Short mmCIF file of C-alpha atoms in Angstrom, two decimals:
data_model
loop_
_atom_site.label_atom_id
_atom_site.label_comp_id
_atom_site.label_asym_id
_atom_site.label_seq_id
_atom_site.Cartn_x
_atom_site.Cartn_y
_atom_site.Cartn_z
CA MET A 1 29.46 200.38 78.76
CA ASN A 2 28.40 204.02 78.89
CA GLN A 3 30.22 206.64 80.94
CA LYS A 4 27.57 206.69 83.64
CA LYS A 5 27.86 202.96 84.28
CA VAL A 6 31.66 203.17 84.24
CA VAL A 7 31.78 205.86 86.92
CA LEU A 8 29.18 204.09 89.08
CA MET A 9 31.12 200.84 88.80
CA ALA A 10 34.38 202.61 89.61
CA GLY A 11 32.84 204.16 92.73
CA ALA A 12 31.47 200.78 93.83
CA VAL A 13 34.84 199.09 93.30
CA VAL A 14 36.74 201.80 95.21
CA GLY A 15 34.22 201.70 98.08
CA ALA A 16 34.31 197.90 98.32
CA LEU A 17 38.10 197.61 98.07
CA SER A 18 38.53 200.30 100.73
CA VAL A 19 36.48 198.29 103.22
CA LEU A 20 38.27 195.10 102.19
CA LEU A 21 41.69 196.70 102.79
CA MET A 22 40.57 197.94 106.20
CA LYS A 23 39.30 194.49 107.16
CA ALA A 24 42.59 193.03 105.90
CA GLY A 25 44.66 195.23 108.19
CA ASN A 26 44.73 198.87 107.09
CA PRO A 27 43.77 201.43 109.80
CA ALA A 28 40.09 201.99 110.61
CA ASN A 29 38.20 204.22 108.16
CA MET A 30 41.47 204.30 106.20
CA GLY A 31 41.18 201.46 103.74
CA ILE A 32 42.60 204.01 101.33
CA CYS A 33 43.90 207.51 102.03
CA VAL A 34 46.06 208.93 99.28
CA ALA A 35 47.53 211.74 101.40
CA CYS A 36 48.17 209.53 104.45
CA PHE A 37 49.70 206.77 102.33
CA ILE A 38 52.01 209.19 100.50
CA ARG A 39 53.01 210.54 103.93
CA ASP A 40 53.71 206.96 105.09
CA ILE A 41 55.92 206.46 102.03
CA ALA A 42 57.80 209.70 102.83
CA GLY A 43 58.38 208.27 106.32
CA ALA A 44 59.54 204.90 105.02
CA LEU A 45 62.11 206.70 102.86
CA GLY A 46 63.37 208.56 105.91
CA MET A 47 62.11 211.93 104.67
CA HIS A 48 60.48 212.29 108.10
CA ARG A 49 61.13 210.35 111.30
CA ALA A 50 57.66 210.03 112.84
CA GLU A 51 57.98 206.38 113.82
CA VAL A 52 54.25 205.62 113.77
CA VAL A 53 53.63 206.58 110.14
CA GLN A 54 56.34 204.90 108.07
CA TYR A 55 55.54 202.25 105.48
CA ILE A 56 55.77 201.89 101.71
CA ARG A 57 52.05 201.53 101.08
CA PRO A 58 51.77 199.37 97.95
CA GLU A 59 48.39 200.92 97.13
CA VAL A 60 50.00 204.17 95.91
CA PRO A 61 52.40 202.60 93.37
CA GLY A 62 49.39 200.43 92.51
CA PHE A 63 47.29 203.48 91.58
CA ILE A 64 50.05 204.78 89.31
CA LEU A 65 50.77 201.42 87.66
CA GLY A 66 47.08 200.51 87.25
CA SER A 67 46.51 203.78 85.45
CA PHE A 68 49.72 203.36 83.43
CA LEU A 69 48.80 199.87 82.19
CA VAL A 70 45.21 200.72 81.31
CA ALA A 71 46.23 203.96 79.62
CA LEU A 72 48.83 202.07 77.56
CA ALA A 73 46.31 199.38 76.61
CA GLY A 74 43.64 201.95 75.74
CA GLY A 75 45.96 204.16 73.68
CA GLU A 76 45.61 207.01 76.19
CA PHE A 77 49.19 207.06 77.47
CA ARG A 78 50.67 210.34 76.35
CA ALA A 79 53.74 212.02 77.79
CA ARG A 80 52.92 215.66 78.37
CA GLY A 81 53.91 218.49 80.66
CA GLY A 82 55.14 222.03 80.99
CA SER A 83 52.08 223.60 82.60
CA SER A 84 53.58 225.54 85.53
CA PRO A 85 55.38 222.55 87.07
CA LEU A 86 56.86 224.42 90.04
CA VAL A 87 53.53 226.03 90.92
CA ARG A 88 51.93 222.58 90.80
CA PHE A 89 54.62 221.29 93.17
CA VAL A 90 53.66 224.02 95.65
CA LEU A 91 49.94 223.30 95.25
CA GLY A 92 50.52 219.55 95.82
CA PHE A 93 52.63 220.38 98.88
CA PHE A 94 49.90 222.49 100.50
CA VAL A 95 47.06 220.15 99.54
CA VAL A 96 48.76 217.41 101.55
CA LEU A 97 49.34 219.74 104.52
CA GLY A 98 45.62 220.58 104.54
CA ALA A 99 44.71 216.91 104.25
CA LEU A 100 47.01 215.96 107.14
CA VAL A 101 45.48 218.61 109.41
CA PHE A 102 42.02 217.20 108.62
CA LEU A 103 43.52 213.69 108.68
CA GLY A 104 42.52 212.43 105.28
CA CYS A 105 42.42 213.12 101.57
CA PRO A 106 39.01 213.64 99.94
CA LEU A 107 38.67 209.87 99.45
CA ARG A 108 39.32 209.15 103.12
CA MET A 109 36.87 211.93 103.98
CA VAL A 110 34.17 209.93 102.19
CA LEU A 111 35.33 206.69 103.87
CA ARG A 112 35.25 208.39 107.28
CA LEU A 113 31.68 209.49 106.62
CA ALA A 114 30.82 205.94 105.58
CA GLY A 115 32.25 204.73 108.90
CA GLY A 116 29.96 207.10 110.82
CA ASP A 117 32.63 209.72 111.61
CA LEU A 118 30.59 212.93 111.60
CA ASN A 119 33.73 215.10 111.86
CA ALA A 120 34.10 214.37 108.17
CA LEU A 121 30.87 216.32 107.56
CA THR A 122 32.69 219.46 108.68
CA GLY A 123 35.54 218.44 106.39
CA LEU A 124 33.10 217.95 103.51
CA ALA A 125 31.66 221.41 104.07
CA GLY A 126 35.18 222.88 104.00
CA PHE A 127 36.07 220.87 100.88
CA ALA A 128 32.97 222.19 99.08
CA VAL A 129 33.75 225.77 100.14
CA GLY A 130 37.35 225.39 98.92
CA ILE A 131 36.08 224.13 95.56
CA TRP A 132 33.61 227.00 95.36
CA ILE A 133 36.41 229.52 95.97
CA GLY A 134 38.55 227.75 93.35
CA LEU A 135 35.73 228.10 90.82
CA PHE A 136 35.79 231.87 91.30
CA PHE A 137 39.33 231.83 89.90
CA LEU A 138 38.44 229.38 87.11
CA ARG A 139 35.40 231.35 85.99
CA ASN A 140 37.64 234.41 85.76
CA GLY A 141 40.08 232.73 83.44
CA PHE A 142 42.49 231.05 85.88
CA SER A 143 44.91 228.77 84.08
CA LEU A 144 48.30 227.28 84.86
CA GLY A 145 48.99 227.36 81.11
CA ARG A 146 48.99 224.67 78.50
CA SER A 147 50.88 221.42 78.71
CA THR A 148 52.54 220.19 75.56
CA LYS A 149 53.56 216.84 74.22
CA LEU A 150 56.89 215.63 75.63
CA GLN A 151 59.34 212.86 74.81
CA SER A 152 57.78 209.63 76.05
CA SER A 153 60.57 209.12 78.63
CA ASN A 154 58.95 211.90 80.70
CA GLY A 155 55.82 209.81 81.04
CA TYR A 156 57.72 206.77 82.28
CA VAL A 157 59.29 208.52 85.27
CA LEU A 158 56.45 208.13 87.78
CA PRO A 159 55.62 204.53 86.76
CA ALA A 160 59.36 203.81 87.22
CA VAL A 161 59.30 205.46 90.64
CA ALA A 162 56.30 203.25 91.48
CA VAL A 163 58.24 200.12 90.49
CA ALA A 164 61.24 201.29 92.52
CA LEU A 165 59.04 201.80 95.58
CA LEU A 166 57.67 198.27 95.22
CA LEU A 167 61.20 196.86 94.95
CA LEU A 168 62.20 198.75 98.11
CA LEU A 169 59.13 197.35 99.87
CA LEU A 170 59.95 193.77 98.89
CA MET A 171 63.71 193.96 99.48
CA ALA A 172 63.30 196.02 102.67
CA PRO A 173 66.89 197.30 102.85
CA ALA A 174 68.05 198.59 106.24
CA PHE A 175 67.64 202.26 105.28
CA ILE A 176 63.88 201.87 104.77
CA PHE A 177 61.74 202.47 107.88
CA PHE A 178 58.69 200.37 108.69
CA SER A 179 56.52 201.35 111.67
CA GLU A 180 56.25 198.81 114.45
CA LYS A 181 53.35 200.57 116.14
CA GLY A 182 50.69 203.11 115.22
CA PRO A 183 48.81 203.51 111.91
CA GLY A 184 51.94 202.76 109.88
CA SER A 185 52.10 199.28 111.41
CA MET A 186 48.49 198.53 110.46
CA ARG A 187 48.62 197.15 106.98
CA ALA A 188 46.85 194.76 104.66
CA PRO A 189 49.07 192.01 103.17
CA TRP A 190 51.28 193.68 100.54
CA LEU A 191 50.07 191.63 97.57
CA LEU A 192 46.42 192.29 98.35
CA ALA A 193 47.17 196.00 98.85
CA LEU A 194 49.07 196.13 95.55
CA VAL A 195 46.38 194.32 93.56
CA ALA A 196 43.67 196.51 95.11
CA GLY A 197 45.73 199.61 94.26
CA VAL A 198 46.19 198.48 90.65
CA ILE A 199 42.45 197.82 90.30
CA VAL A 200 41.61 201.24 91.79
CA GLY A 201 44.14 202.87 89.45
CA ALA A 202 42.65 201.06 86.46
CA VAL A 203 38.99 201.87 87.17
CA ALA A 204 39.82 205.45 88.15
CA GLN A 205 41.69 205.91 84.86
CA ARG A 206 38.78 204.58 82.80
CA SER A 207 36.12 206.54 84.70
CA ARG A 208 38.15 209.76 85.34
CA LEU A 209 36.95 209.40 88.94
CA CYS A 210 37.85 212.53 90.91
CA LEU A 211 36.50 213.53 94.29
CA ALA A 212 37.16 217.25 93.70
CA GLY A 213 35.79 217.02 90.16
CA GLY A 214 32.49 215.57 91.45
CA ILE A 215 31.61 218.63 93.50
CA ARG A 216 33.28 221.05 91.06
CA ASP A 217 31.19 219.94 88.07
CA LEU A 218 28.00 220.08 90.14
CA PHE A 219 28.72 223.73 91.03
CA LEU A 220 30.13 224.70 87.63
CA ILE A 221 27.75 223.16 85.11
CA GLY A 222 25.23 221.24 87.22
CA ASP A 223 26.71 217.99 85.91
CA PRO A 224 26.31 215.14 88.43
CA HIS A 225 28.44 212.69 86.41
CA LEU A 226 31.58 212.48 88.58
CA PHE A 227 29.58 213.13 91.74
CA ARG A 228 27.78 209.83 91.12
CA GLY A 229 31.11 208.06 91.63
CA PHE A 230 31.63 210.03 94.85
CA VAL A 231 28.18 208.97 96.14
CA MET A 232 28.71 205.37 95.06
CA ILE A 233 31.95 205.12 97.09
CA PHE A 234 30.02 206.39 100.12
CA VAL A 235 26.99 204.12 99.67
CA VAL A 236 28.97 200.93 99.06
CA ALA A 237 31.41 201.60 101.91
CA LEU A 238 28.53 202.53 104.24
CA VAL A 239 26.57 199.37 103.49
CA LEU A 240 29.65 197.16 103.87
CA ASN A 241 30.70 198.92 107.09
CA MET A 242 27.23 198.30 108.52
CA MET A 243 27.36 194.65 107.49
CA VAL A 244 30.89 193.75 108.54
CA GLY A 245 31.80 196.73 110.73
CA PRO A 246 33.08 198.74 112.32
CA PHE A 247 30.42 201.44 112.04
CA LYS A 248 30.24 204.04 114.80
CA LEU A 249 28.09 207.13 114.39
CA GLY A 250 29.26 210.27 116.17
CA PHE A 251 31.95 212.91 116.63
CA VAL A 252 34.01 211.57 119.53
CA GLU A 253 36.68 208.90 119.63
CA GLN A 254 36.61 208.23 115.94
CA PRO A 255 39.60 206.31 114.59
CA VAL A 256 42.58 208.39 113.41
CA ALA A 257 40.53 211.59 113.67
CA HIS A 258 40.06 214.64 115.90
CA SER A 259 36.99 216.72 116.65
CA ASP A 260 38.34 220.24 116.11
CA GLY A 261 35.60 221.38 113.74
CA LEU A 262 37.16 224.68 112.70
CA TRP A 263 40.42 223.08 111.60
CA ASN A 264 38.72 220.08 110.00
CA PHE A 265 36.83 222.67 107.98
CA LEU A 266 39.79 224.91 107.12
CA GLY A 267 42.12 221.98 106.36
CA MET A 268 39.67 220.77 103.75
CA VAL A 269 39.10 224.31 102.39
CA LEU A 270 42.80 224.20 101.53
CA VAL A 271 42.46 220.73 99.97
CA GLY A 272 39.39 221.73 97.92
CA LEU A 273 40.88 224.99 96.70
CA GLY A 274 44.27 223.48 95.84
CA SER A 275 42.70 220.45 94.13
CA VAL A 276 40.48 222.58 91.90
CA LEU A 277 43.43 224.74 90.82
CA LEU A 278 45.43 221.57 90.10
CA GLY A 279 42.56 220.10 88.08
CA GLY A 280 41.97 217.10 90.35
CA CYS A 281 42.15 215.54 93.81
CA PRO A 282 45.24 213.65 95.09
CA LEU A 283 43.94 210.33 93.71
CA ARG A 284 43.39 211.91 90.30
CA GLN A 285 46.95 213.31 90.35
CA CYS A 286 48.30 209.76 90.80
CA ILE A 287 46.12 208.56 87.91
CA LEU A 288 47.23 211.40 85.62
CA ALA A 289 50.86 210.75 86.56
CA GLY A 290 50.37 207.13 85.43
CA GLU A 291 48.92 208.32 82.09
CA GLY A 292 52.13 210.20 81.31
CA ASP A 293 51.26 213.63 82.73
CA ALA A 294 54.61 214.93 83.98
CA ASP A 295 52.92 217.90 85.66
CA ALA A 296 50.89 215.48 87.78
CA GLY A 297 54.18 213.67 88.45
CA ILE A 298 55.65 216.91 89.81
CA THR A 299 52.48 217.38 91.87
CA PHE A 300 53.03 213.89 93.30
CA LEU A 301 56.55 214.88 94.33
CA GLY A 302 55.10 218.03 95.93
CA MET A 303 52.66 215.87 97.88
CA LEU A 304 55.49 213.56 98.95
CA THR A 305 57.50 216.56 100.17
CA GLY A 306 54.41 217.92 101.93
CA GLY A 307 54.01 214.57 103.70
CA ALA A 308 57.60 214.84 104.96
CA PHE A 309 57.27 218.48 106.09
CA ALA A 310 53.98 217.70 107.82
CA HIS A 311 55.81 215.52 110.33
CA ASN A 312 59.19 217.26 110.43
CA PHE A 313 57.47 220.48 111.54
CA SER A 314 54.62 219.00 113.63
CA ILE A 315 52.04 220.23 111.13
CA ALA A 316 50.06 216.99 110.89
CA ALA A 317 47.20 216.65 113.36
CA SER A 318 46.67 213.58 115.52
CA PRO A 319 43.70 212.17 117.45
CA THR A 320 44.72 214.51 120.29
CA GLY A 321 44.09 217.53 118.08
CA VAL A 322 45.62 220.12 115.79
CA THR A 323 49.03 221.64 116.56
CA PRO A 324 49.78 225.40 116.50
CA THR A 325 52.12 224.85 113.52
CA GLY A 326 49.35 222.89 111.80
CA LYS A 327 47.01 225.86 112.14
CA LEU A 328 49.68 228.26 110.91
CA ALA A 329 50.47 225.98 107.94
CA VAL A 330 46.81 225.82 106.89
CA PHE A 331 46.50 229.59 107.17
CA ILE A 332 49.67 230.14 105.12
CA GLY A 333 48.55 227.46 102.66
CA ILE A 334 45.17 229.09 102.00
CA VAL A 335 46.87 232.46 101.46
CA VAL A 336 49.56 231.03 99.15
CA VAL A 337 47.07 229.01 97.09
CA ALA A 338 44.72 231.99 96.79
CA VAL A 339 47.64 234.18 95.65
CA ILE A 340 48.53 231.50 93.05
CA GLY A 341 44.89 231.61 91.93
CA TYR A 342 44.95 235.39 91.61
CA LEU A 343 48.31 235.61 89.86
CA ASN A 344 47.26 233.05 87.24
CA MET A 345 44.10 234.82 86.18
CA PRO A 346 44.50 236.86 82.96
CA ARG A 347 45.46 240.31 84.22
CA THR A 348 42.78 242.05 82.19
CA VAL A 349 40.12 239.80 83.68
CA ALA A 350 41.45 240.37 87.16
CA THR A 351 40.82 244.05 86.63
CA GLY A 352 37.45 243.37 85.00
CA THR A 353 37.79 244.95 81.58
CA LYS A 354 35.86 243.94 78.49
CA GLU A 355 39.01 242.90 76.65
CA GLY A 356 39.77 240.54 79.49
CA LYS A 357 36.51 238.64 78.98
CA GLN A 358 37.24 238.25 75.31
CA HIS A 359 40.69 236.95 76.15
CA ALA A 360 39.23 234.45 78.59
CA ILE A 361 37.06 232.94 75.85
CA GLN A 362 39.85 232.66 73.34
CA SER A 363 42.80 231.77 75.55
CA MET B 1 32.35 229.95 60.02
CA PRO B 2 32.32 227.97 63.27
CA TYR B 3 33.58 229.69 66.39
CA LYS B 4 36.80 227.93 67.32
CA VAL B 5 38.07 227.27 70.85
CA ASP B 6 41.54 225.83 71.35
CA ALA B 7 41.47 223.86 74.62
CA ARG B 8 44.53 221.72 73.95
CA GLY B 9 46.83 221.13 76.91
CA LEU B 10 44.52 222.68 79.48
CA SER B 11 43.76 220.98 82.81
CA CYS B 12 40.23 220.02 83.90
CA PRO B 13 37.82 221.78 83.86
CA GLN B 14 39.20 224.59 81.68
CA PRO B 15 38.09 223.03 78.36
CA VAL B 16 34.54 222.90 79.73
CA VAL B 17 34.76 226.46 81.11
CA LEU B 18 35.88 227.73 77.67
CA ALA B 19 33.18 225.74 75.86
CA LYS B 20 30.54 227.04 78.26
CA LYS B 21 31.68 230.65 77.79
CA ALA B 22 31.61 230.20 74.02
CA VAL B 23 28.08 228.78 74.09
CA GLU B 24 26.86 231.52 76.42
CA ASN B 25 28.73 234.55 75.06
CA THR B 26 28.76 234.08 71.29
CA GLN B 27 26.04 233.96 68.66
CA GLU B 28 27.63 231.45 66.29
CA GLU B 29 25.51 228.45 65.35
CA VAL B 30 28.47 226.08 65.45
CA ILE B 31 31.31 226.01 67.97
CA GLU B 32 34.34 223.79 67.49
CA VAL B 33 36.40 222.89 70.55
CA LEU B 34 39.82 221.39 69.88
CA VAL B 35 41.00 219.08 72.70
CA ASP B 36 43.95 216.71 73.05
CA ASN B 37 42.83 214.09 75.54
CA ALA B 38 39.94 211.72 76.02
CA ALA B 39 38.85 213.13 79.39
CA ALA B 40 38.44 216.65 77.94
CA ARG B 41 36.64 215.21 74.90
CA GLU B 42 34.16 213.41 77.16
CA ASN B 43 33.68 216.40 79.48
CA VAL B 44 33.07 218.93 76.71
CA SER B 45 30.71 216.52 74.91
CA ARG B 46 28.74 215.82 78.09
CA PHE B 47 28.45 219.54 78.86
CA ALA B 48 27.24 220.39 75.35
CA GLN B 49 24.68 217.59 75.32
CA SER B 50 23.31 218.69 78.68
CA ALA B 51 23.06 222.24 77.27
CA GLY B 52 20.76 220.90 74.53
CA CYS B 53 23.32 221.01 71.71
CA VAL B 54 24.12 218.42 69.07
CA VAL B 55 27.64 217.03 69.46
CA GLU B 56 29.87 215.44 66.87
CA VAL B 57 33.43 214.31 67.67
CA THR B 58 36.02 214.01 64.91
CA PRO B 59 39.50 212.63 65.58
CA ALA B 60 42.31 214.86 64.30
CA ASP B 61 46.09 214.37 64.08
CA ASN B 62 48.34 213.91 67.13
CA ASP B 63 45.70 212.33 69.42
CA GLU B 64 43.57 215.44 69.09
CA TYR B 65 39.81 215.67 68.69
CA THR B 66 37.46 218.31 67.38
CA VAL B 67 34.24 218.47 69.37
CA ARG B 68 31.73 220.18 67.07
CA ILE B 69 28.87 221.72 69.00
CA THR B 70 25.77 222.74 67.06
CA ARG B 71 23.16 224.71 68.95
CA GLY B 72 19.86 222.91 69.36
CA PRO B 73 16.51 224.67 69.28
CA GLY B 74 16.63 225.44 73.00
CA ALA B 75 20.35 226.23 73.33
#
């Protein structure tokens, strides 16, 4: 199968499974949301105490393990790391804060659009602007440095964390929190969610599906390859939503969403910018972590921490709107991520000298 | 002598950015991009093909690949 067919198929599978998971019990327009689900896991582990968003979502360990198994089978598992791990932690942290002010990762943004939630259009515009800003840094030589090959044990850490999370889900010890009301209580049966997560992880690994990469490559080199997957998720989820519902076109009273356009926009600017500097959206980070990328594993831990902070400090938005701390966090996040972008450009390029351009080509 | 770009260990889309800069800013007929993962190999190859170049991928040691980009008539 050629790459084009693989990415189209991956998009179709992700779109279809997202609607299936929603029909099977996950929240509306949230068949899959990587940021929300990581936040739910943070809650289940007691890292935050927002009672309505606590559950060990099996989809997330599924993404990591699906990628891990397929990468192993395909000879693509390779333990690597050492490319600015702490900076990646910070980027992952702020990407999740931005996503939780918008109320969705880039994948859920597409699913919200496919459910008729027009607030996600504002989010999409912000996401594209964030990516465009990120490309300014990349074109000027931005790099978090090279990763190098590591001992294979480094690559097993996140798959092992995924297995541990699944064991905690199944054994449900008293110290794990499971929501009894709210979005965290709305869940597809665990086995279905796990299998769907593994399939998504597998097809995303094979296709390199990345929501940020889709728009980035369109802007950067006019390459629609990954964007085809993005569109396919939308089309398949839209058609299925129209057939089996719910589909509700409009801005108001959309499920697990608010209509504050400015902060939907700015939240996703932060997500787009952070994702481009990281080299991929939150889903892609889970996939890379499964392939043995320890830097993506650190990013995952940053996202998990961000999910906890989002609720410990009332940063996450809710259907009633965006909080003052949420606005402040997005503002700080955009500044911090832009400073990271600036500081990781070659200094000579940042000042615009000829030598700098040469360095950018060779570095 | 081919113009060599070492894109090993770099996150997406830096290998493509470096390959694009090499194609645009150098005169060499042949550009060799060294990558160390399949995603970068595919991305650099796809970019070069869309830029009208001829692409040849050769596996190297340690899961690395050399993507050899030869300028086509229009590139």
